[in-house]
Structure formats: structure tokens, C-alpha cells
């Protein structure tokens, strides 16, 4: 961080609450402009941006079509949830991408707001009120979302009643100490036990991330989401897939649930849906969405839901994903990127696990591969800072480096990123004395 940028941060922090993203604060950047996969700070230094606003940058910073559409919309009109070409465009573009069964969209502004709405929809549609969510999950910081979010409730008192939680299929750190595939998805059997022991018999929905983002891009094994689909049906409950992080192609398919051939009853979209403009959506069938109270007039609206600027953003993002085949591109580039990164595991001591789907990648760092002890935060920060010094900006979560390049990133940029990450981790392994494998 240059002296000028440090001074800028000090000025902001003298006026702003401190609870901002830790990785953003660690980076300490003051950004002047951004384009594609690159951000440039006020000192003229450019960085490959694999943080992407924590998974928001789907089609690239300042995509020309995006800038043109939003600039035109600002000049036309901004306020009101009236019908508009922008909204019709957004709805049609989403319909062209999403599974045919999910044919109704309700717009909101943030992921957490959409999570709350999706749960209200599930309660309306089932007449029941409990939600089953997963350890390690992240769904936002509003009441129900927070109750369904792991590890973020300390000091905040009792969570929203009616939210039950159970272990995710997090195989590198299986909470059941089981091993896939021999376990036969023991976590799903455990979820059955949780429901049997703890549910009051009123399960409305299973709320799941198809890849757990904040937990470090944890990819569940094949069959997990399908088994949850069956579990939901068994309990006459709905399956809600929180695709805020994964939706619209990030993991190589339009919805990440598709990797397990699952179509959820309700999908939540956010983050990349607006590529920087704050917009989210709840997507479900017409049949579900019309059930009261959710489907009654004004019962599921919000002040900014469906405003024209947000819809312009959605329209451009969804069209770009469709026209440029960005989901397939993410699958192909992500597979190559992962292969390249995986070559690190046998040669460096602090890489515990490398995982990912499409262009959502996690590199979990440990003190040593045998004990799998998470790398302490100070050491993680050292890796983060060294990466930044070499021109690569990443996201973190626990002891994991989380990488979210835009789906438009070039193969060269990814290659460069992989090389820098490899060198940095190898260098850091040596400097902290972690054992290098032969
Ligand atoms: C899967 C998931 N759901 C919901 C949210 C909450 O979104 P927001 O921060 O827009 O409220 C997040 C944010 O990281 C997320 O990753």
C-alpha cells in the first residue's frame, strides 16, 4: 500500500464503521479504474482481480455492453418498479438461461434479502415453517439467513427459531470423520437423523449452497444434491438452492445444481446477476410463486425490486452469459486452471486441498498436510499480501484462498495467475519452514 493509499484508508476509517470485508481491508487498495479481470489503483499499479468483489465480477469489469446499457438507462429513468423494456429484457434473458420449470422471477437488491424471500415463499407454498441448512454455509446477515449461516452468530444471541443445521458434504474436513465414497453420503443420513430428532414435523425447505463459497469453495461429491432433493421430497418440503455465488455460469453450468442433475424448487441469484449493480432474484415456478401469502399483491415486493437500472444490468449479464457461452467457458477454463494449480499439492507443504468447480476455486492452506491444521490467519495474510505484491488479488475464507476470476478472463491471465500463485505458495512454504514433499 502506498503512503497515499494508506492516508486515503485512514481518512475513510475515521468516518466509516470497521466491520468491512477483512480481505478488502488487508488489500488496502484505493481503486481508480477496472477493466475485464484487472483493477488499477490510484498509484497506477494493476492487479489481476481474482477477488472480483467476492464473486460478483461475472462478465468482467466495465464490460462495454454493460457500460453502454446502464449509461443509457441512467439518462432515461431510474425510479419505480413500473414495467420497462429493461425489465422485460431481463426477464426474457433469464428465461432463456434457466430451467424451464423455474419460469417466474421476483427481483430484490441483495443476496440476504432474496434468501429471506425464498424462505417466505417456501413457507407460503408448504404451509410449514422449518428450514434445514448446513454447517459452513453462508446466506447473509439478516435474521433467517444468519440462522442458516455457520460460524457468524457468536455474540448475537439466539438464532431465528425453526432453522435446523446439519453437516455439509465437506469431504476434506468431514465433520463425521467419514470418507467418501465408502461413507455412502453419511452426511445425508445424518441430516435424516437431525430431522427425526429435532424437527417438529414442519419442514418447509432445505436451504443449500451447491458449492459452499465462504467455507472455501467446498464442492460436495456427486450425489449429495440429488440426495437432498430426495430428502426434501420425502418430507414434502422444497429444495432451495442458494446460487448467489454460483449462479449464471460461475461453476460451469447456469445453475450449479445441474452438476448433480438437480432442478431446485427455488433458486436464489445474486452477486454476478448484476455484475456490480446490487440486484438479486428469487426464481421458482408460476405455481409456487402464486400461492398466498407470497403471491398476494404487495406481499413479496421491495422498494427497489425490479427497478430499471438493476434490470438493465441483469439483462446485459444474462445476455452476455448466453451469447458468449460463458458457462461452458467457465467449465473449460476452470478445469485447466485447477489442473495447473493441483500440480502444487505434491511439491509444497502448506497446500492441503485444491478444489473447485468452473471458475470458483479454493486453495486450502494448512500448517502441514498430515495434520491438516488450518494455516493461522497471520500466515494466511502473509500469503495474501505477497500475492498482492506480485499483482494478484484474491479472496479469503477461513484458511482458504478463494479465486473468482470473471468468466471472460483470458487463458493467458489465468496461466499468469496460476504461475504467480504457485511461486508465492512455494516461497511462503519455504519461508515458514513447512515441510516440502519430494
Ligand atoms: C451463497 C450466498 N448467499 C447469500 C449471500 C448474501 O448476499 P449479500 O451479501 O448480497 O446479502 C452470500 C454472500 O456472500 C452468499 O455467498
Tab-separated table of C-alpha atoms and ligand atoms in Angstrom:
chain	number	residue	atom	x	y	z
A	1	UNK	CA	0.000	0.000	0.000
A	2	UNK	CA	1.473	3.361	-0.975
A	3	UNK	CA	1.610	6.232	1.527
A	4	UNK	CA	-1.157	7.999	-0.418
A	5	UNK	CA	-3.413	4.953	-0.262
A	6	UNK	CA	-2.723	4.458	3.443
A	7	UNK	CA	-3.726	8.064	4.050
A	8	UNK	CA	-6.889	7.570	1.995
A	9	UNK	CA	-7.822	4.468	4.035
A	10	UNK	CA	-7.146	6.293	7.292
A	11	UNK	CA	-9.472	9.092	6.173
A	12	UNK	CA	-12.246	6.609	5.323
A	13	UNK	CA	-11.807	4.643	8.540
A	14	UNK	CA	-12.066	7.846	10.569
A	15	UNK	CA	-15.637	8.109	9.240
A	16	UNK	CA	-16.718	4.539	8.492
A	17	UNK	CA	-17.580	1.527	10.650
A	18	UNK	CA	-14.733	-1.004	10.792
A	19	UNK	CA	-16.702	-4.186	10.081
A	20	UNK	CA	-15.879	-4.296	6.370
A	21	UNK	CA	-14.543	-7.300	4.464
A	22	UNK	CA	-11.287	-8.439	6.043
A	23	UNK	CA	-9.675	-9.251	2.693
A	24	UNK	CA	-10.581	-5.819	1.323
A	25	UNK	CA	-9.047	-4.211	4.398
A	26	UNK	CA	-5.910	-6.391	4.092
A	27	UNK	CA	-5.527	-5.331	0.456
A	28	UNK	CA	-5.762	-1.652	1.408
A	29	UNK	CA	-6.180	-0.656	-2.218
A	30	UNK	CA	-7.704	2.566	-3.462
A	31	UNK	CA	-9.014	1.691	-6.883
A	32	UNK	CA	-9.028	4.189	-9.713
A	33	UNK	CA	-10.413	2.047	-12.543
A	34	UNK	CA	-11.023	-1.512	-13.641
A	35	UNK	CA	-11.396	-3.403	-16.879
A	36	UNK	CA	-12.024	-7.094	-17.562
A	37	UNK	CA	-10.085	-9.086	-14.972
A	38	UNK	CA	-7.827	-6.187	-13.958
A	39	UNK	CA	-8.122	-3.451	-11.349
A	40	UNK	CA	-5.776	-0.459	-11.224
A	41	UNK	CA	-5.102	1.537	-8.084
A	42	UNK	CA	-4.566	5.255	-7.721
A	43	UNK	CA	-0.811	4.670	-7.813
A	44	UNK	CA	-1.122	3.181	-11.309
A	45	UNK	CA	-0.469	-0.422	-10.170
A	46	UNK	CA	-2.590	-3.079	-11.873
A	47	UNK	CA	-3.712	-6.348	-10.297
A	48	UNK	CA	-5.303	-9.492	-11.637
A	49	UNK	CA	-8.552	-9.370	-9.723
A	50	UNK	CA	-9.490	-12.875	-8.577
A	51	UNK	CA	-11.450	-11.422	-5.671
A	52	UNK	CA	-13.937	-9.830	-8.035
A	53	UNK	CA	-15.942	-8.185	-5.253
A	54	UNK	CA	-16.263	-11.653	-3.592
A	55	UNK	CA	-17.574	-13.434	-6.647
A	56	UNK	CA	-19.543	-10.555	-8.166
A	57	UNK	CA	-17.415	-9.936	-11.259
A	58	UNK	CA	-19.021	-12.376	-13.701
A	59	UNK	CA	-18.624	-10.777	-17.154
A	60	UNK	CA	-15.628	-8.561	-16.412
A	61	UNK	CA	-15.176	-5.064	-15.002
A	62	UNK	CA	-16.593	-2.290	-17.188
A	63	UNK	CA	-17.832	-4.653	-19.886
A	64	UNK	CA	-18.568	-2.326	-22.858
A	65	UNK	CA	-22.151	-3.579	-23.377
A	66	UNK	CA	-22.826	-3.202	-19.660
A	67	UNK	CA	-21.444	0.336	-19.502
A	68	UNK	CA	-23.450	1.338	-22.584
A	69	UNK	CA	-26.762	-0.140	-21.364
A	70	UNK	CA	-26.531	1.282	-17.838
A	71	UNK	CA	-25.383	4.697	-19.056
A	72	UNK	CA	-28.357	4.856	-21.409
A	73	UNK	CA	-30.745	3.746	-18.661
A	74	UNK	CA	-29.428	6.394	-16.238
A	75	UNK	CA	-30.225	9.013	-18.826
A	76	UNK	CA	-33.737	7.627	-19.387
A	77	UNK	CA	-35.335	6.896	-15.975
A	78	UNK	CA	-34.353	5.312	-12.689
A	79	UNK	CA	-37.127	5.305	-10.134
A	80	UNK	CA	-40.086	2.979	-9.925
A	81	UNK	CA	-40.932	-0.687	-10.354
A	82	UNK	CA	-43.085	0.043	-13.387
A	83	UNK	CA	-42.892	-2.147	-16.471
A	84	UNK	CA	-39.943	-1.251	-18.669
A	85	UNK	CA	-38.038	-2.543	-21.667
A	86	UNK	CA	-35.190	-3.159	-19.243
A	87	UNK	CA	-37.295	-5.427	-17.029
A	88	UNK	CA	-38.871	-7.319	-19.920
A	89	UNK	CA	-35.387	-7.756	-21.359
A	90	UNK	CA	-34.053	-9.078	-18.057
A	91	UNK	CA	-36.965	-11.500	-17.615
A	92	UNK	CA	-36.641	-12.824	-21.146
A	93	UNK	CA	-32.895	-13.231	-20.895
A	94	UNK	CA	-33.199	-15.119	-17.607
A	95	UNK	CA	-35.949	-17.323	-19.070
A	96	UNK	CA	-33.622	-18.192	-21.947
A	97	UNK	CA	-30.974	-19.422	-19.495
A	98	UNK	CA	-32.836	-21.003	-16.592
A	99	UNK	CA	-34.504	-24.435	-16.425
A	100	UNK	CA	-37.998	-24.326	-17.938
A	101	UNK	CA	-39.602	-25.254	-14.596
A	102	UNK	CA	-38.246	-22.077	-12.993
A	103	UNK	CA	-40.349	-19.679	-15.016
A	104	UNK	CA	-41.120	-16.848	-12.593
A	105	UNK	CA	-38.677	-14.277	-11.213
A	106	UNK	CA	-39.006	-11.831	-8.321
A	107	UNK	CA	-36.267	-9.204	-8.047
A	108	UNK	CA	-34.599	-7.911	-4.878
A	109	UNK	CA	-31.421	-5.992	-4.067
A	110	UNK	CA	-29.146	-8.277	-2.046
A	111	UNK	CA	-28.477	-11.954	-1.551
A	112	UNK	CA	-29.658	-11.969	2.055
A	113	UNK	CA	-32.911	-10.279	1.083
A	114	UNK	CA	-33.513	-12.918	-1.572
A	115	UNK	CA	-32.760	-15.688	0.953
A	116	UNK	CA	-35.390	-14.270	3.320
A	117	UNK	CA	-37.850	-14.052	0.450
A	118	UNK	CA	-37.136	-17.606	-0.742
A	119	UNK	CA	-37.814	-18.912	2.768
A	120	UNK	CA	-41.061	-16.905	2.930
A	121	UNK	CA	-42.021	-18.419	-0.409
A	122	UNK	CA	-41.298	-21.929	0.878
A	123	UNK	CA	-43.385	-21.259	3.985
A	124	UNK	CA	-46.243	-19.936	1.855
A	125	UNK	CA	-46.125	-22.838	-0.556
A	126	UNK	CA	-45.906	-25.598	2.061
A	127	UNK	CA	-47.816	-24.073	4.964
A	128	UNK	CA	-44.871	-25.215	7.124
A	129	UNK	CA	-42.107	-23.212	8.760
A	130	UNK	CA	-38.854	-25.073	9.435
A	131	UNK	CA	-35.680	-24.827	7.365
A	132	UNK	CA	-32.795	-27.288	7.256
A	133	UNK	CA	-29.465	-25.594	6.474
A	134	UNK	CA	-25.809	-26.669	6.542
A	135	UNK	CA	-22.716	-26.204	8.663
A	136	UNK	CA	-20.236	-23.980	6.902
A	137	UNK	CA	-22.986	-22.352	4.842
A	138	UNK	CA	-23.202	-18.628	4.222
A	139	UNK	CA	-26.503	-16.997	3.309
A	140	UNK	CA	-26.143	-13.414	4.575
A	141	UNK	CA	-26.622	-11.466	7.758
A	142	UNK	CA	-30.377	-10.954	8.053
A	143	UNK	CA	-32.388	-12.955	10.590
A	144	UNK	CA	-33.212	-16.224	8.817
A	145	UNK	CA	-30.125	-16.055	6.621
A	146	UNK	CA	-27.909	-15.609	9.684
A	147	UNK	CA	-29.558	-18.538	11.470
A	148	UNK	CA	-28.686	-20.639	8.414
A	149	UNK	CA	-25.109	-19.313	8.328
A	150	UNK	CA	-22.357	-21.162	10.152
A	151	UNK	CA	-19.884	-19.505	12.482
A	152	UNK	CA	-21.249	-15.950	12.293
A	153	UNK	CA	-23.604	-15.849	15.242
A	154	UNK	CA	-21.275	-15.579	18.228
A	155	UNK	CA	-22.335	-12.725	20.472
A	156	UNK	CA	-25.619	-12.180	18.674
A	157	UNK	CA	-27.891	-14.171	20.958
A	158	UNK	CA	-30.415	-16.829	19.984
A	159	UNK	CA	-30.836	-17.503	16.287
A	160	UNK	CA	-34.148	-17.335	14.473
A	161	UNK	CA	-36.181	-20.339	15.681
A	162	UNK	CA	-37.080	-23.037	13.203
A	163	UNK	CA	-33.699	-23.226	11.461
A	164	UNK	CA	-32.044	-26.621	11.952
A	165	UNK	CA	-28.480	-27.239	10.815
A	166	UNK	CA	-26.572	-30.337	9.810
A	167	UNK	CA	-23.106	-31.116	8.372
A	168	UNK	CA	-22.397	-30.321	4.708
A	169	UNK	CA	-20.631	-32.817	2.460
A	170	UNK	CA	-17.302	-31.160	3.176
A	171	UNK	CA	-15.073	-34.129	2.456
A	172	UNK	CA	-11.641	-32.615	3.155
A	173	UNK	CA	-12.834	-31.824	6.675
A	174	UNK	CA	-15.701	-34.254	7.108
A	175	UNK	CA	-17.397	-33.393	10.432
A	176	UNK	CA	-18.450	-37.050	10.691
A	177	UNK	CA	-14.832	-38.171	10.193
A	178	UNK	CA	-16.067	-40.338	7.337
A	179	UNK	CA	-14.514	-40.913	3.936
A	180	UNK	CA	-16.278	-40.636	0.587
A	181	UNK	CA	-17.348	-42.782	-1.261
A	182	UNK	CA	-17.139	-45.525	1.393
A	183	UNK	CA	-19.366	-43.392	3.648
A	184	UNK	CA	-22.255	-43.662	1.183
A	185	UNK	CA	-23.041	-39.983	1.897
A	186	UNK	CA	-23.250	-40.432	5.661
A	187	UNK	CA	-23.969	-36.690	5.961
A	188	UNK	CA	-27.310	-37.149	4.219
A	189	UNK	CA	-28.189	-39.988	6.589
A	190	UNK	CA	-27.149	-37.716	9.449
A	191	UNK	CA	-29.470	-34.998	8.105
A	192	UNK	CA	-32.282	-37.576	8.285
A	193	UNK	CA	-31.363	-38.175	11.924
A	194	UNK	CA	-31.378	-34.424	12.628
A	195	UNK	CA	-34.838	-34.135	11.141
A	196	UNK	CA	-36.096	-37.149	13.051
A	197	UNK	CA	-34.682	-35.897	16.358
A	198	UNK	CA	-35.126	-32.145	16.067
A	199	UNK	CA	-37.883	-31.264	13.617
A	200	UNK	CA	-41.348	-30.509	14.915
A	201	UNK	CA	-42.673	-32.128	11.742
A	202	UNK	CA	-42.962	-28.876	9.855
A	203	UNK	CA	-40.075	-28.809	7.388
A	204	UNK	CA	-40.732	-26.192	4.698
A	205	UNK	CA	-37.385	-26.234	2.928
A	206	UNK	CA	-33.851	-27.483	2.677
A	207	UNK	CA	-31.624	-24.467	2.004
A	208	UNK	CA	-28.266	-25.340	0.481
A	209	UNK	CA	-25.366	-23.812	-1.428
A	210	UNK	CA	-24.480	-26.181	-4.285
A	211	UNK	CA	-20.853	-25.167	-3.683
A	212	UNK	CA	-20.135	-23.609	-0.285
A	213	UNK	CA	-18.474	-20.308	-1.138
A	214	UNK	CA	-17.373	-18.702	2.095
A	215	UNK	CA	-16.366	-22.071	3.533
A	216	UNK	CA	-13.676	-22.071	0.817
A	217	UNK	CA	-15.473	-23.175	-2.356
A	218	UNK	CA	-16.254	-26.593	-0.940
A	219	UNK	CA	-17.539	-28.840	-3.714
A	220	UNK	CA	-19.794	-31.648	-2.488
A	221	UNK	CA	-19.314	-35.083	-4.009
A	222	UNK	CA	-21.567	-36.324	-6.739
A	223	UNK	CA	-24.932	-37.453	-5.455
A	224	UNK	CA	-25.135	-35.062	-2.469
A	225	UNK	CA	-27.515	-32.557	-4.038
A	226	UNK	CA	-29.582	-35.342	-5.615
A	227	UNK	CA	-29.888	-36.996	-2.204
A	228	UNK	CA	-31.035	-33.681	-0.708
A	229	UNK	CA	-33.584	-33.378	-3.496
A	230	UNK	CA	-34.943	-36.797	-2.437
A	231	UNK	CA	-34.843	-35.863	1.231
A	232	UNK	CA	-36.866	-32.717	0.558
A	233	UNK	CA	-39.447	-34.699	-1.390
A	234	UNK	CA	-39.593	-37.307	1.376
A	235	UNK	CA	-40.523	-34.547	3.840
A	236	UNK	CA	-42.893	-32.794	1.439
A	237	UNK	CA	-40.563	-29.811	1.633
A	238	UNK	CA	-38.940	-27.637	-1.038
A	239	UNK	CA	-35.305	-27.583	-2.112
A	240	UNK	CA	-33.872	-24.047	-2.199
A	241	UNK	CA	-30.557	-23.729	-3.982
A	242	UNK	CA	-28.739	-20.570	-2.929
A	243	UNK	CA	-26.918	-19.803	-6.169
A	244	UNK	CA	-25.916	-16.251	-5.182
A	245	UNK	CA	-22.278	-17.183	-5.609
A	246	UNK	CA	-22.596	-19.985	-8.151
A	247	UNK	CA	-25.405	-18.856	-10.455
A	248	UNK	CA	-25.328	-17.847	-14.121
A	249	UNK	CA	-22.359	-19.969	-15.105
A	250	UNK	CA	-19.733	-19.400	-12.398
A	251	UNK	CA	-19.302	-23.163	-11.838
A	252	UNK	CA	-19.606	-24.217	-15.476
A	253	UNK	CA	-23.376	-24.665	-15.658
A	254	UNK	CA	-26.061	-21.975	-15.441
A	255	UNK	CA	-27.110	-23.297	-12.022
A	256	UNK	CA	-24.548	-25.285	-10.054
A	257	UNK	CA	-27.266	-27.776	-9.045
A	258	UNK	CA	-27.176	-29.033	-12.618
A	259	UNK	CA	-23.854	-30.775	-11.882
A	260	UNK	CA	-25.987	-33.292	-9.987
A	261	UNK	CA	-28.859	-33.147	-12.500
A	262	UNK	CA	-30.962	-31.428	-9.867
A	263	UNK	CA	-33.524	-28.722	-10.542
A	264	UNK	CA	-34.354	-26.969	-7.269
A	265	UNK	CA	-37.864	-25.803	-6.418
A	266	UNK	CA	-36.471	-22.341	-5.717
A	267	UNK	CA	-33.192	-20.801	-6.856
A	268	UNK	CA	-31.628	-17.660	-5.423
A	269	UNK	CA	-29.497	-15.477	-7.678
A	270	UNK	CA	-27.352	-12.520	-6.576
A	271	UNK	CA	-23.783	-11.233	-6.822
A	272	UNK	CA	-22.865	-11.771	-10.510
A	273	UNK	CA	-26.504	-11.317	-11.537
A	274	UNK	CA	-25.897	-7.553	-11.569
A	275	UNK	CA	-22.107	-7.664	-12.148
A	276	UNK	CA	-21.661	-4.802	-9.697
A	277	UNK	CA	-25.126	-3.325	-9.613
A	278	UNK	CA	-26.840	-4.630	-6.439
A	279	UNK	CA	-29.616	-6.921	-7.596
A	280	UNK	CA	-30.784	-10.392	-6.596
A	281	UNK	CA	-33.649	-12.653	-7.543
A	282	UNK	CA	-35.815	-15.497	-6.351
A	283	UNK	CA	-36.739	-17.886	-9.132
A	284	UNK	CA	-39.441	-20.568	-8.966
A	285	UNK	CA	-42.377	-21.993	-10.899
A	286	UNK	CA	-45.506	-19.966	-11.572
A	287	UNK	CA	-47.444	-22.489	-9.479
A	288	UNK	CA	-45.299	-21.924	-6.378
A	289	UNK	CA	-45.000	-18.177	-6.743
A	290	UNK	CA	-48.726	-17.607	-6.968
A	291	UNK	CA	-49.541	-19.287	-3.633
A	292	UNK	CA	-50.524	-16.869	-0.844
A	293	UNK	CA	-49.421	-15.074	1.131
A	294	UNK	CA	-46.276	-14.794	-1.055
A	295	UNK	CA	-48.255	-14.387	-4.256
A	296	UNK	CA	-50.703	-11.779	-2.985
A	297	UNK	CA	-50.396	-8.176	-4.228
A	298	UNK	CA	-47.538	-6.338	-2.483
A	299	UNK	CA	-46.737	-9.432	-0.382
A	300	UNK	CA	-43.320	-10.091	-1.911
A	301	UNK	CA	-42.303	-6.688	-3.263
A	302	UNK	CA	-39.481	-4.449	-2.052
A	303	UNK	CA	-38.670	-0.786	-2.660
A	304	UNK	CA	-36.016	-1.394	-5.287
A	305	UNK	CA	-37.161	-4.761	-6.662
A	306	UNK	CA	-37.324	-4.620	-10.462
A	307	UNK	CA	-36.078	-1.044	-10.803
A	308	UNK	CA	-34.872	-0.252	-14.323
A	309	UNK	CA	-31.133	0.164	-13.697
A	310	UNK	CA	-30.943	-3.192	-11.926
A	311	UNK	CA	-32.895	-4.803	-14.753
A	312	UNK	CA	-30.584	-3.275	-17.372
A	313	UNK	CA	-27.680	-4.857	-15.537
A	314	UNK	CA	-29.386	-8.274	-15.347
A	315	UNK	CA	-30.342	-8.105	-18.982
A	316	UNK	CA	-26.772	-7.448	-20.161
A	317	UNK	CA	-25.249	-10.014	-17.809
A	318	UNK	CA	-27.657	-12.817	-18.769
A	319	UNK	CA	-27.391	-11.991	-22.483
A	320	UNK	CA	-23.600	-11.965	-22.327
A	321	UNK	CA	-23.537	-15.297	-20.488
A	322	UNK	CA	-25.852	-16.804	-23.120
A	323	UNK	CA	-24.359	-15.274	-26.269
A	324	UNK	CA	-20.754	-15.863	-25.297
A	325	UNK	CA	-21.355	-19.342	-23.863
A	326	UNK	CA	-19.718	-18.227	-20.614
A	327	UNK	CA	-20.914	-21.201	-18.562
A	328	UNK	CA	-19.146	-23.639	-20.888
A	329	UNK	CA	-16.134	-21.313	-20.991
A	330	UNK	CA	-16.004	-21.308	-17.207
A	331	UNK	CA	-16.110	-25.126	-17.176
A	332	UNK	CA	-13.256	-25.425	-19.675
A	333	UNK	CA	-11.010	-22.673	-18.282
A	334	UNK	CA	-11.727	-23.725	-14.702
A	335	UNK	CA	-10.706	-27.336	-15.396
A	336	UNK	CA	-7.370	-26.202	-16.884
A	337	UNK	CA	-6.772	-23.736	-14.077
A	338	UNK	CA	-7.442	-26.410	-11.449
A	339	UNK	CA	-5.134	-28.897	-13.161
A	340	UNK	CA	-2.362	-26.358	-13.167
A	341	UNK	CA	-2.900	-25.466	-9.517
A	342	UNK	CA	-3.182	-29.098	-8.433
A	343	UNK	CA	0.329	-29.637	-9.608
A	344	UNK	CA	1.252	-27.651	-6.462
A	345	UNK	CA	-0.004	-30.183	-3.949
A	346	UNK	CA	2.799	-32.737	-4.144
A	347	UNK	CA	5.569	-30.123	-4.003
A	348	UNK	CA	4.549	-27.671	-1.332
A	349	UNK	CA	3.906	-28.214	2.299
A	350	UNK	CA	1.175	-25.689	3.032
A	351	UNK	CA	-1.367	-26.675	0.386
A	352	UNK	CA	-3.888	-29.001	1.972
A	353	UNK	CA	-6.562	-29.131	-0.686
A	354	UNK	CA	-7.250	-27.614	-4.069
A	355	UNK	CA	-10.824	-27.796	-5.225
A	356	UNK	CA	-13.303	-26.010	-7.346
A	357	UNK	CA	-15.911	-26.099	-9.999
A	358	UNK	CA	-15.578	-23.916	-13.069
A	359	UNK	CA	-14.107	-20.585	-12.073
A	360	UNK	CA	-14.873	-20.897	-8.361
A	361	UNK	CA	-11.655	-22.268	-6.924
A	362	UNK	CA	-10.405	-22.812	-3.370
A	363	UNK	CA	-6.824	-23.416	-2.205
A	364	UNK	CA	-6.912	-24.509	1.411
A	365	UNK	CA	-3.704	-23.796	3.287
A	366	UNK	CA	-2.532	-25.830	6.280
A	367	UNK	CA	0.449	-25.857	8.600
A	368	UNK	CA	1.250	-29.342	7.297
A	369	UNK	CA	-0.530	-31.759	5.028
A	370	UNK	CA	-0.625	-34.623	7.532
A	371	UNK	CA	-2.380	-32.821	10.389
A	372	UNK	CA	-4.474	-30.581	8.110
A	373	UNK	CA	-4.261	-27.856	10.777
A	374	UNK	CA	-5.593	-24.674	9.166
A	375	UNK	CA	-2.877	-22.125	8.441
A	376	UNK	CA	-3.153	-19.422	11.129
A	377	UNK	CA	-4.592	-16.124	9.977
A	378	UNK	CA	-1.325	-14.226	10.288
A	379	UNK	CA	0.331	-16.668	7.859
A	380	UNK	CA	-2.630	-16.624	5.521
A	381	UNK	CA	-2.350	-12.856	5.493
A	382	UNK	CA	1.344	-13.141	4.638
A	383	UNK	CA	0.458	-15.251	1.569
A	384	UNK	CA	-2.333	-12.830	0.614
A	385	UNK	CA	-0.016	-9.826	0.929
A	386	UNK	CA	2.760	-11.483	-1.055
A	387	UNK	CA	0.290	-12.380	-3.820
A	388	UNK	CA	-0.858	-8.782	-3.917
A	389	UNK	CA	2.710	-7.545	-4.098
A	390	UNK	CA	3.137	-9.813	-7.136
A	391	UNK	CA	-0.018	-8.449	-8.745
A	392	UNK	CA	-2.716	-10.985	-7.819
A	393	UNK	CA	-5.694	-10.018	-5.669
A	394	UNK	CA	-7.560	-12.954	-4.089
A	395	UNK	CA	-10.434	-13.509	-1.681
A	396	UNK	CA	-10.075	-15.482	1.534
A	397	UNK	CA	-12.371	-17.607	3.680
A	398	UNK	CA	-11.114	-19.457	6.762
A	399	UNK	CA	-7.662	-20.686	5.765
A	400	UNK	CA	-8.609	-20.866	2.088
A	401	UNK	CA	-7.626	-18.617	-0.796
A	402	UNK	CA	-10.808	-18.204	-2.833
A	403	UNK	CA	-10.457	-17.362	-6.509
A	404	UNK	CA	-13.267	-15.883	-8.593
A	405	UNK	CA	-11.931	-14.680	-11.936
A	406	UNK	CA	-14.552	-13.258	-14.291
A	407	UNK	CA	-15.823	-15.821	-16.803
A	408	UNK	CA	-14.345	-13.611	-19.523
A	409	UNK	CA	-10.789	-13.895	-18.148
A	410	UNK	CA	-8.316	-14.911	-20.829
A	411	UNK	CA	-6.446	-18.196	-20.702
A	412	UNK	CA	-3.219	-16.160	-20.538
A	413	UNK	CA	-4.395	-14.246	-17.493
A	414	UNK	CA	-5.311	-17.481	-15.724
A	415	UNK	CA	-1.994	-19.007	-16.661
A	416	UNK	CA	-0.198	-15.976	-15.257
A	417	UNK	CA	-2.272	-16.142	-12.068
A	418	UNK	CA	-1.549	-19.864	-11.615
A	419	UNK	CA	2.196	-19.254	-12.041
A	420	UNK	CA	2.265	-16.416	-9.516
A	421	UNK	CA	0.160	-18.370	-7.017
A	422	UNK	CA	2.421	-21.410	-7.409
A	423	UNK	CA	5.602	-19.371	-6.912
A	424	UNK	CA	4.181	-17.441	-3.981
A	425	UNK	CA	2.947	-20.515	-2.140
A	426	UNK	CA	6.188	-22.368	-2.773
A	427	UNK	CA	8.148	-19.362	-1.479
A	428	UNK	CA	5.908	-18.981	1.554
A	429	UNK	CA	6.132	-22.710	2.341
A	430	UNK	CA	9.884	-22.395	2.431
A	431	UNK	CA	9.868	-19.183	4.459
A	432	UNK	CA	7.592	-20.585	7.183
A	433	UNK	CA	9.501	-23.842	7.294
A	434	UNK	CA	6.698	-26.127	6.174
A	435	UNK	CA	7.983	-29.495	5.019
A	436	UNK	CA	8.288	-29.741	1.232
A	437	UNK	CA	7.443	-33.117	-0.205
A	438	UNK	CA	9.915	-34.738	-2.563
B	1	LIG	C1	-24.318	-18.110	-1.078
B	1	LIG	C2	-24.599	-16.729	-0.559
B	1	LIG	N1	-25.851	-16.386	-0.239
B	1	LIG	C3	-26.163	-15.164	0.229
B	1	LIG	C4	-25.182	-14.216	0.399
B	1	LIG	C5	-25.540	-12.857	0.952
B	1	LIG	O1	-25.505	-11.941	-0.090
B	1	LIG	P1	-25.469	-10.379	0.222
B	1	LIG	O2	-24.136	-10.091	0.810
B	1	LIG	O3	-25.681	-9.760	-1.128
B	1	LIG	O4	-26.601	-10.100	1.163
B	1	LIG	C6	-23.854	-14.513	0.067
B	1	LIG	C7	-22.791	-13.509	0.242
B	1	LIG	O5	-21.623	-13.788	0.216
B	1	LIG	C8	-23.555	-15.803	-0.421
B	1	LIG	O6	-22.296	-16.160	-0.738
